[in-house]
PDB file of C-alpha atoms in Angstrom:
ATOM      1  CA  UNK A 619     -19.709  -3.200   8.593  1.00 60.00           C
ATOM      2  CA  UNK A 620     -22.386  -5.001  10.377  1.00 71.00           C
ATOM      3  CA  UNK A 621     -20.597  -5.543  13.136  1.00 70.00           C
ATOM      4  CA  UNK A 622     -19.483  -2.157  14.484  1.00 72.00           C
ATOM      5  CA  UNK A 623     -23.328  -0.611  14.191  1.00 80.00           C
ATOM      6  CA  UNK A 624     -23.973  -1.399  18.007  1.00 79.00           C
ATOM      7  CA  UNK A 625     -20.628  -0.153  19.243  1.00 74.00           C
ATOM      8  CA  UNK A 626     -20.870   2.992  16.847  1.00 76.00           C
ATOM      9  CA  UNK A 627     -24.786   3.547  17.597  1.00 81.00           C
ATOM     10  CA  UNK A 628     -23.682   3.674  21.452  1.00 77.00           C
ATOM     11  CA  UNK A 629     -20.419   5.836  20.998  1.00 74.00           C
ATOM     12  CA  UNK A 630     -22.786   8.346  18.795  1.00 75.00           C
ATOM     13  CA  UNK A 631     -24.938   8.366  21.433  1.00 76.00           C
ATOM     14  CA  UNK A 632     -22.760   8.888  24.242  1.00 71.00           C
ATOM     15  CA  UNK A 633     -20.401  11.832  22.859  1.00 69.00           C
ATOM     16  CA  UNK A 634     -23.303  14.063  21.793  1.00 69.00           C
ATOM     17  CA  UNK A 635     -23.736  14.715  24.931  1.00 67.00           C
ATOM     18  CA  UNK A 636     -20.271  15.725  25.852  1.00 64.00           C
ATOM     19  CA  UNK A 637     -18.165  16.988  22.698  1.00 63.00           C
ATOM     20  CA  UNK A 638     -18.248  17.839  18.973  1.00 63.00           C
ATOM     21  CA  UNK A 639     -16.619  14.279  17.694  1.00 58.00           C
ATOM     22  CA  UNK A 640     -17.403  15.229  13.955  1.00 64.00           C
ATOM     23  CA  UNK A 641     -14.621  16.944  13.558  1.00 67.00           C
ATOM     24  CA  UNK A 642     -12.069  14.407  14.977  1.00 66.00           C
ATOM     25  CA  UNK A 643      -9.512  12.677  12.231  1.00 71.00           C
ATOM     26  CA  UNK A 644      -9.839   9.374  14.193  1.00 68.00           C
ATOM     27  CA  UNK A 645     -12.526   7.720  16.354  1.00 64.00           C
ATOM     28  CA  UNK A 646     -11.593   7.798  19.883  1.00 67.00           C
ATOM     29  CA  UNK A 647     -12.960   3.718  19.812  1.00 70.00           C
ATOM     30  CA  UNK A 648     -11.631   0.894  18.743  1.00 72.00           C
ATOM     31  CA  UNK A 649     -14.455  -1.919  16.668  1.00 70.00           C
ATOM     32  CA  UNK A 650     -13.178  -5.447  17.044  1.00 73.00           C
ATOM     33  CA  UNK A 651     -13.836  -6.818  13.340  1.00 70.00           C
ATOM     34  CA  UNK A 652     -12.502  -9.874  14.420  1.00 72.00           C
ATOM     35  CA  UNK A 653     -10.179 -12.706  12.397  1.00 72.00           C
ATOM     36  CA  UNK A 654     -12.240 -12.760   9.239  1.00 73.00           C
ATOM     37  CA  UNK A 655     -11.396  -9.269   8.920  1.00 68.00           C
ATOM     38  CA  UNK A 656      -8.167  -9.052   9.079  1.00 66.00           C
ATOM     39  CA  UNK A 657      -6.329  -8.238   5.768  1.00 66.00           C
ATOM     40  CA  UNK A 658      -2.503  -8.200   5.185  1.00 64.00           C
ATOM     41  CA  UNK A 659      -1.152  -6.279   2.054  1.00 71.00           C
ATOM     42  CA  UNK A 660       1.251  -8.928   0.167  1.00 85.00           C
ATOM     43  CA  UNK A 661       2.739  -7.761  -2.799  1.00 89.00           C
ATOM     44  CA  UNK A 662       4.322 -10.348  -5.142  1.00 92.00           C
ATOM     45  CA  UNK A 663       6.684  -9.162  -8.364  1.00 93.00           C
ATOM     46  CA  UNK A 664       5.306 -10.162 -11.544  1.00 92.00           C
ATOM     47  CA  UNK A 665       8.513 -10.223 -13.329  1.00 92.00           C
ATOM     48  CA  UNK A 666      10.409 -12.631 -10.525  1.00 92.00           C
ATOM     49  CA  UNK A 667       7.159 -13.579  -8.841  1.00 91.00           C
ATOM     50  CA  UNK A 668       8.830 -13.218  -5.539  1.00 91.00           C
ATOM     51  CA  UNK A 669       6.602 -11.542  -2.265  1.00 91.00           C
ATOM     52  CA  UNK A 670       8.498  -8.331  -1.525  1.00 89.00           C
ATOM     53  CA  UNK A 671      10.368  -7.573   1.716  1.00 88.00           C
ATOM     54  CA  UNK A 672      12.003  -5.285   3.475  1.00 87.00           C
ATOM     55  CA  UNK A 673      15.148  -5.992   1.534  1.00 89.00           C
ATOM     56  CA  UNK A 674      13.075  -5.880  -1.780  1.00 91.00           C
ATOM     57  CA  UNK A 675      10.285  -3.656  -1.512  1.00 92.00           C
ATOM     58  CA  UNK A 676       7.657  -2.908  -4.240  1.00 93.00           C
ATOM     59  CA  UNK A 677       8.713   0.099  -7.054  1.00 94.00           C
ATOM     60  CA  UNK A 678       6.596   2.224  -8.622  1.00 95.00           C
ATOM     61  CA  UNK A 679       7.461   2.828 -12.503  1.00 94.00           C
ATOM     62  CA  UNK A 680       6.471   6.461 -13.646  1.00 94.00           C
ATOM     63  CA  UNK A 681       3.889   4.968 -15.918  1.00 93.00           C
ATOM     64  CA  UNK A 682       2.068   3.510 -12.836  1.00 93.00           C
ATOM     65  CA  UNK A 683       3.297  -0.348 -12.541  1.00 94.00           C
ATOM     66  CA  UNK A 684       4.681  -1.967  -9.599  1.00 95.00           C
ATOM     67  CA  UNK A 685       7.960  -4.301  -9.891  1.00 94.00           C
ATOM     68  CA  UNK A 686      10.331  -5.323  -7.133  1.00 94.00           C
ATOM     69  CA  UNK A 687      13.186  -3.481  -6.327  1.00 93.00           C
ATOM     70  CA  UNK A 688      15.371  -6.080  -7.306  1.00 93.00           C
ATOM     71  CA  UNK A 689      13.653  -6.425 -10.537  1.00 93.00           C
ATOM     72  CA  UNK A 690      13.527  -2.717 -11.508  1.00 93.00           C
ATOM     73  CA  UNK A 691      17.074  -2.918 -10.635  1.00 91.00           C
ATOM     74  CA  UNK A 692      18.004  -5.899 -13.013  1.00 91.00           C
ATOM     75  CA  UNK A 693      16.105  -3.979 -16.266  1.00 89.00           C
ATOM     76  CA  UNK A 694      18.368  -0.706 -15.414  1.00 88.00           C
ATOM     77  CA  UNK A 695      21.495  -2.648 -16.578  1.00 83.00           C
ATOM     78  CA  UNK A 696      23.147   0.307 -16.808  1.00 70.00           C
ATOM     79  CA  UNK A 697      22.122   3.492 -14.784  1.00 73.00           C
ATOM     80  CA  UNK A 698      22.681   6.110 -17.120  1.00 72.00           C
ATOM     81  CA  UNK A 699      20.274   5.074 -19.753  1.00 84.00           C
ATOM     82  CA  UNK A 700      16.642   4.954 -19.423  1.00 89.00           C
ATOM     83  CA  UNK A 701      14.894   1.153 -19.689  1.00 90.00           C
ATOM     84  CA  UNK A 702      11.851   0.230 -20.958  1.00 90.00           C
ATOM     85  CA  UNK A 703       9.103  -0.871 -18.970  1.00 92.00           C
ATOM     86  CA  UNK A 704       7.946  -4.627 -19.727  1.00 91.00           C
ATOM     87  CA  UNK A 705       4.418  -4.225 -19.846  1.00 92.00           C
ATOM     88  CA  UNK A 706       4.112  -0.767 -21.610  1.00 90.00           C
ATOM     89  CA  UNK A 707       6.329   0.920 -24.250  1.00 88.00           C
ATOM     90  CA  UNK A 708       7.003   3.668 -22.094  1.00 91.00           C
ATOM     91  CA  UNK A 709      10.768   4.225 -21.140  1.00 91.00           C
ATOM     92  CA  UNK A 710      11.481   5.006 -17.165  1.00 90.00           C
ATOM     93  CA  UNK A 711      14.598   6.399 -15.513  1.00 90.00           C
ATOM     94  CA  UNK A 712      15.413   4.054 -11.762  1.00 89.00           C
ATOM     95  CA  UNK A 713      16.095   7.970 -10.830  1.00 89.00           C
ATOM     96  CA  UNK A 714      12.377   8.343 -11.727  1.00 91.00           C
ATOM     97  CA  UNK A 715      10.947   5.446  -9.748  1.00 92.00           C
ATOM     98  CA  UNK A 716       9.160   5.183  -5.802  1.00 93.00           C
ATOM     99  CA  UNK A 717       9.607   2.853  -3.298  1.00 92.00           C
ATOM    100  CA  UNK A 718       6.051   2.272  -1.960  1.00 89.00           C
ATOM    101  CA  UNK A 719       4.282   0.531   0.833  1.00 81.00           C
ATOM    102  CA  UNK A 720       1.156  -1.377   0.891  1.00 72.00           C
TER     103      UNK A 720
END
């Protein structure tokens, strides 16, 4: 936060004079936040406690919790019948389920 005022006080300062920036999706700036700053997304299974991967990414349950795939995968025994979710009561289909990223 504190660190990118002087850098965004100056860019604010410069482009009112030549364009409308407020309507841009993205600053045309970059803010050096530095190392303490820098956050990486690590998602870890609660059922095998293994960190995901490409080979076993993070699945999203219909009623909103995250497993690995491999996981998700082991509680769907057999594909045609729905499984139940081990935190909730709620049964999901794998059909029903999303790969998502962090």
């Amino acid at each position: 936060g504190a660190l990118a005022i002087p850098t965004l006080a100056k860019f604010a300062t410069v482009m009112a004079k030549k364009q409308d920036w407020t309507s841009m999706e993205q600053l045309p700036v970059e803010i050096e936040l530095g190392h303490d700053f820098t956050f990486y997304s690590i998602f870890a299974c609660p059922i095998s406690r293994d960190q995901a991967s490409p080979d076993d990414p993070p699945m999203m349950l219909p009623c909103g919790h995250v497993l690995s795939k491999q996981s998700v995968t082991k509680l769907n025994k057999n594909n045609s019948k729905p499984f139940k979710c081990p935190y909730c009561p709620s049964e999901q289909k794998y059909s029903d389920c999303l790969q998502i990223t962090f």
